[in-house]
Amino acid sequence: MSKQPLSPQETAKKHAAEAAIPFIEKGSIVGVGTGSTVNYFIDALAAIKFDLEGAVSSSDESTRRLKALGIPVYDLNGVPEISVYVDGADEINRHLQMIKGGGGALTREKIVAAVAKRFICIADKSKFTKQLGDFPLPIEVIPMARSYVARELVKLGGDPVYREGFVTDNGNIILDVHHLDILKPIAFEEILNNITGVVTNGLFAARPADIALLSDGSSIET
Ligand code: 5RP
């Protein structure tokens, strides 16, 4: 059976993902994010897998895909340094601050990003925005705190929606917060972190990306 051609958006994701390959250092352990764009990146890693020591992964799904290609996946606790972390985004602004967590892997993504020297964001150009917040902000929450955290989010002007039937790799739930006016992303990220019961919020502002590779399918904007 012949393969269906990729849609323009999928072509752009694949193009952005492949553009990250030259940033990977020989013999290094690469940090790998989660999502459909990262899946193209994992596929592209196959071609250089013998030049890699291995990977640290941000989700069970990415781990499964990496291992299926024969790429060793290490526990972050045993890895002192990650030179490059590659991940997608749901939204990214001109300061390279992002909303992430559409796939629910935000906590592990934030941890690997914190360790990495360089965070390379790969995305199709539609993810670029002037102001973060059109995409509902994912927040990972300890299950018993769900209602309390939701009430606190309403006080902050948001409209939290429980992601039905979804459990994170860490055993927690996700609230997707709609209608937020995120004017000061760094300050707002901290406010959200201070709500008891919040594990991680999907604002990646205090630690933004270092490089963004945004593709329209034929050219890359950095
Ligand atoms: C997963 C993420 C992803 O990076 C984000 O959702 C973008 O995904 P995609 O590449 O499928 O558009 O944060 O938790």
GROMACS .gro file of C-alpha atoms and ligand atoms in nm:
model
  236
    1MET     CA    1   0.000   0.000   0.000
    2SER     CA    2   0.140   0.343  -0.089
    3LYS     CA    3   0.181   0.598   0.189
    4GLN     CA    4  -0.059   0.893   0.205
    5PRO     CA    5   0.119   1.225   0.142
    6LEU     CA    6   0.162   1.438   0.454
    7SER     CA    7  -0.064   1.738   0.508
    8PRO     CA    8   0.106   2.081   0.489
    9GLN     CA    9   0.111   2.103   0.871
   10GLU     CA   10   0.263   1.756   0.911
   11THR     CA   11   0.522   1.841   0.642
   12ALA     CA   12   0.615   2.152   0.841
   13LYS     CA   13   0.647   1.953   1.166
   14LYS     CA   14   0.872   1.696   0.997
   15HIS     CA   15   1.082   1.969   0.838
   16ALA     CA   16   1.130   2.148   1.174
   17ALA     CA   17   1.214   1.818   1.344
   18GLU     CA   18   1.479   1.725   1.088
   19ALA     CA   19   1.634   2.073   1.118
   20ALA     CA   20   1.722   1.991   1.481
   21ILE     CA   21   1.947   1.698   1.389
   22PRO     CA   22   2.262   1.907   1.313
   23PHE     CA   23   2.245   2.047   1.670
   24ILE     CA   24   2.299   1.704   1.825
   25GLU     CA   25   2.655   1.656   1.945
   26LYS     CA   26   2.839   1.333   1.860
   27GLY     CA   27   2.862   1.092   2.152
   28SER     CA   28   2.608   1.286   2.356
   29ILE     CA   29   2.293   1.194   2.542
   30VAL     CA   30   2.008   1.387   2.381
   31GLY     CA   31   1.698   1.503   2.569
   32VAL     CA   32   1.384   1.402   2.383
   33GLY     CA   33   1.042   1.564   2.431
   34THR     CA   34   0.698   1.437   2.347
   35GLY     CA   35   0.436   1.485   2.078
   36SER     CA   36   0.372   1.448   1.708
   37THR     CA   37   0.655   1.684   1.607
   38VAL     CA   38   0.898   1.504   1.834
   39ASN     CA   39   0.790   1.174   1.680
   40TYR     CA   40   0.937   1.299   1.352
   41PHE     CA   41   1.252   1.397   1.541
   42ILE     CA   42   1.279   1.047   1.689
   43ASP     CA   43   1.240   0.898   1.340
   44ALA     CA   44   1.519   1.127   1.217
   45LEU     CA   45   1.743   1.024   1.509
   46ALA     CA   46   1.746   0.671   1.366
   47ALA     CA   47   1.989   0.787   1.096
   48ILE     CA   48   2.246   0.909   1.352
   49LYS     CA   49   2.181   0.659   1.630
   50PHE     CA   50   2.530   0.506   1.616
   51ASP     CA   51   2.675   0.854   1.680
   52LEU     CA   52   2.468   0.893   1.997
   53GLU     CA   53   2.536   0.759   2.343
   54GLY     CA   54   2.161   0.755   2.398
   55ALA     CA   55   1.866   0.962   2.510
   56VAL     CA   56   1.677   1.083   2.813
   57SER     CA   57   1.306   1.082   2.747
   58SER     CA   58   1.019   1.297   2.874
   59SER     CA   59   0.742   1.038   2.842
   60ASP     CA   60   0.664   0.668   2.831
   61GLU     CA   61   0.551   0.711   2.469
   62SER     CA   62   0.878   0.870   2.354
   63THR     CA   63   1.073   0.607   2.549
   64ARG     CA   64   0.883   0.333   2.369
   65ARG     CA   65   0.957   0.488   2.029
   66LEU     CA   66   1.326   0.544   2.107
   67LYS     CA   67   1.373   0.189   2.230
   68ALA     CA   68   1.194   0.050   1.924
   69LEU     CA   69   1.466   0.216   1.714
   70GLY     CA   70   1.739   0.065   1.932
   71ILE     CA   71   1.834   0.395   2.098
   72PRO     CA   72   1.931   0.344   2.465
   73VAL     CA   73   1.718   0.545   2.707
   74TYR     CA   74   1.879   0.652   3.034
   75ASP     CA   75   1.730   0.748   3.369
   76LEU     CA   76   1.785   1.120   3.415
   77ASN     CA   77   1.922   1.060   3.767
   78GLY     CA   78   2.225   0.886   3.622
   79VAL     CA   79   2.296   1.156   3.363
   80PRO     CA   80   2.497   1.455   3.487
   81GLU     CA   81   2.459   1.664   3.175
   82ILE     CA   82   2.232   1.702   2.874
   83SER     CA   83   2.373   1.932   2.607
   84VAL     CA   84   2.058   1.954   2.394
   85TYR     CA   85   1.688   1.898   2.463
   86VAL     CA   86   1.452   1.891   2.165
   87ASP     CA   87   1.078   1.934   2.212
   88GLY     CA   88   0.767   2.077   2.050
   89ALA     CA   89   0.527   2.343   2.175
   90ASP     CA   90   0.158   2.423   2.167
   91GLU     CA   91   0.235   2.795   2.148
   92ILE     CA   92   0.557   2.995   2.134
   93ASN     CA   93   0.611   3.372   2.148
   94ARG     CA   94   0.896   3.597   2.033
   95HIS     CA   95   1.073   3.556   2.368
   96LEU     CA   96   1.069   3.178   2.303
   97GLN     CA   97   0.838   3.134   2.602
   98MET     CA   98   0.594   2.852   2.545
   99ILE     CA   99   0.275   2.680   2.641
  100LYS     CA  100   0.335   2.306   2.651
  101GLY     CA  101   0.156   1.999   2.778
  102GLY     CA  102  -0.103   1.939   2.508
  103GLY     CA  103   0.017   1.579   2.520
  104GLY     CA  104   0.017   1.581   2.900
  105ALA     CA  105   0.392   1.527   2.942
  106LEU     CA  106   0.465   1.874   3.080
  107THR     CA  107   0.618   1.774   3.414
  108ARG     CA  108   0.888   1.547   3.277
  109GLU     CA  109   0.940   1.792   2.990
  110LYS     CA  110   1.005   2.076   3.235
  111ILE     CA  111   1.246   1.859   3.433
  112VAL     CA  112   1.453   1.755   3.131
  113ALA     CA  113   1.446   2.115   3.002
  114ALA     CA  114   1.578   2.234   3.339
  115VAL     CA  115   1.877   2.002   3.313
  116ALA     CA  116   1.957   2.074   2.948
  117LYS     CA  117   2.210   2.335   2.846
  118ARG     CA  118   2.018   2.416   2.527
  119PHE     CA  119   1.644   2.378   2.463
  120ILE     CA  120   1.558   2.358   2.095
  121CYS     CA  121   1.190   2.405   2.018
  122ILE     CA  122   1.068   2.244   1.696
  123ALA     CA  123   0.727   2.339   1.564
  124ASP     CA  124   0.523   2.423   1.260
  125LYS     CA  125   0.483   2.797   1.216
  126SER     CA  126   0.119   2.797   1.326
  127LYS     CA  127   0.240   2.760   1.686
  128PHE     CA  128   0.386   3.109   1.684
  129THR     CA  129   0.176   3.365   1.869
  130LYS     CA  130   0.206   3.724   1.985
  131GLN     CA  131   0.050   3.650   2.322
  132LEU     CA  132   0.035   3.313   2.497
  133GLY     CA  133  -0.303   3.186   2.611
  134ASP     CA  134  -0.524   3.105   2.313
  135PHE     CA  135  -0.420   2.744   2.363
  136PRO     CA  136  -0.575   2.622   2.692
  137LEU     CA  137  -0.298   2.606   2.952
  138PRO     CA  138  -0.243   2.248   3.078
  139ILE     CA  139  -0.185   2.210   3.450
  140GLU     CA  140  -0.086   1.879   3.610
  141VAL     CA  141  -0.257   1.839   3.946
  142ILE     CA  142  -0.251   1.586   4.231
  143PRO     CA  143  -0.590   1.407   4.192
  144MET     CA  144  -0.726   1.493   4.541
  145ALA     CA  145  -0.655   1.864   4.483
  146ARG     CA  146  -0.851   1.884   4.157
  147SER     CA  147  -1.152   2.084   4.283
  148TYR     CA  148  -0.948   2.312   4.506
  149VAL     CA  149  -0.701   2.396   4.229
  150ALA     CA  150  -0.989   2.450   3.985
  151ARG     CA  151  -1.148   2.704   4.224
  152GLU     CA  152  -0.815   2.888   4.259
  153LEU     CA  153  -0.778   2.898   3.880
  154VAL     CA  154  -1.124   3.053   3.846
  155LYS     CA  155  -1.014   3.324   4.091
  156LEU     CA  156  -0.725   3.399   3.852
  157GLY     CA  157  -0.972   3.450   3.567
  158GLY     CA  158  -0.935   3.110   3.404
  159ASP     CA  159  -1.189   2.854   3.298
  160PRO     CA  160  -1.044   2.511   3.396
  161VAL     CA  161  -1.166   2.200   3.220
  162TYR     CA  162  -1.086   1.854   3.357
  163ARG     CA  163  -0.917   1.640   3.087
  164GLU     CA  164  -1.154   1.344   3.107
  165GLY     CA  165  -1.009   0.993   3.100
  166PHE     CA  166  -0.648   1.111   3.101
  167VAL     CA  167  -0.387   1.016   3.360
  168THR     CA  168  -0.031   1.149   3.330
  169ASP     CA  169   0.276   0.923   3.334
  170ASN     CA  170   0.310   1.038   3.697
  171GLY     CA  171  -0.043   0.925   3.794
  172ASN     CA  172  -0.193   1.274   3.810
  173ILE     CA  173  -0.475   1.458   3.630
  174ILE     CA  174  -0.470   1.755   3.392
  175LEU     CA  175  -0.679   2.071   3.407
  176ASP     CA  176  -0.681   2.262   3.076
  177VAL     CA  177  -0.735   2.629   3.156
  178HIS     CA  178  -0.919   2.834   2.895
  179HIS     CA  179  -0.952   3.211   2.851
  180LEU     CA  180  -0.639   3.316   3.039
  181ASP     CA  181  -0.494   3.657   2.966
  182ILE     CA  182  -0.124   3.582   3.006
  183LEU     CA  183   0.036   3.926   2.994
  184LYS     CA  184   0.335   3.847   3.217
  185PRO     CA  185   0.426   3.482   3.156
  186ILE     CA  186   0.716   3.456   3.406
  187ALA     CA  187   0.518   3.607   3.692
  188PHE     CA  188   0.209   3.403   3.606
  189GLU     CA  189   0.409   3.079   3.590
  190GLU     CA  190   0.523   3.145   3.947
  191ILE     CA  191   0.172   3.229   4.070
  192LEU     CA  192   0.044   2.899   3.930
  193ASN     CA  193   0.333   2.707   4.086
  194ASN     CA  194   0.233   2.844   4.424
  195ILE     CA  195  -0.115   2.688   4.420
  196THR     CA  196  -0.103   2.388   4.653
  197GLY     CA  197  -0.176   2.070   4.462
  198VAL     CA  198  -0.030   2.195   4.134
  199VAL     CA  199   0.252   1.967   4.023
  200THR     CA  200   0.353   2.162   3.713
  201ASN     CA  201   0.197   2.422   3.489
  202GLY     CA  202   0.246   2.428   3.114
  203LEU     CA  203   0.397   2.776   3.098
  204PHE     CA  204   0.762   2.745   3.002
  205ALA     CA  205   0.857   3.108   3.058
  206ALA     CA  206   1.116   3.115   3.337
  207ARG     CA  207   1.309   2.862   3.132
  208PRO     CA  208   1.221   2.941   2.770
  209ALA     CA  209   1.365   2.772   2.464
  210ASP     CA  210   1.710   2.884   2.352
  211ILE     CA  211   1.647   2.821   1.984
  212ALA     CA  212   1.320   2.787   1.793
  213LEU     CA  213   1.309   2.606   1.462
  214LEU     CA  214   0.974   2.704   1.313
  215SER     CA  215   0.888   2.566   0.972
  216ASP     CA  216   0.632   2.650   0.708
  217GLY     CA  217   0.722   2.329   0.526
  218SER     CA  218   0.996   2.466   0.305
  219SER     CA  219   1.192   2.719   0.509
  220ILE     CA  220   1.298   2.742   0.871
  221GLU     CA  221   1.268   3.056   1.079
  222THR     CA  222   1.488   3.069   1.386
  2235RP     C1  223   0.344   1.741   2.504
  2235RP     C2  224   0.388   1.872   2.454
  2235RP     C3  225   0.409   1.885   2.306
  2235RP     O1  226   0.536   1.933   2.284
  2235RP     C4  227   0.309   1.982   2.252
  2235RP     O2  228   0.179   1.938   2.290
  2235RP     C5  229   0.317   1.992   2.101
  2235RP     O3  230   0.277   1.871   2.045
  2235RP     P1  231   0.271   1.847   1.888
  2235RP     O4  232   0.412   1.839   1.841
  2235RP     O5  233   0.197   1.715   1.876
  2235RP     O6  234   0.195   1.960   1.827
  2235RP     O7  235   0.408   1.967   2.525
  2235RP     O8  236   0.318   1.744   2.642
   0.00000   0.00000   0.00000
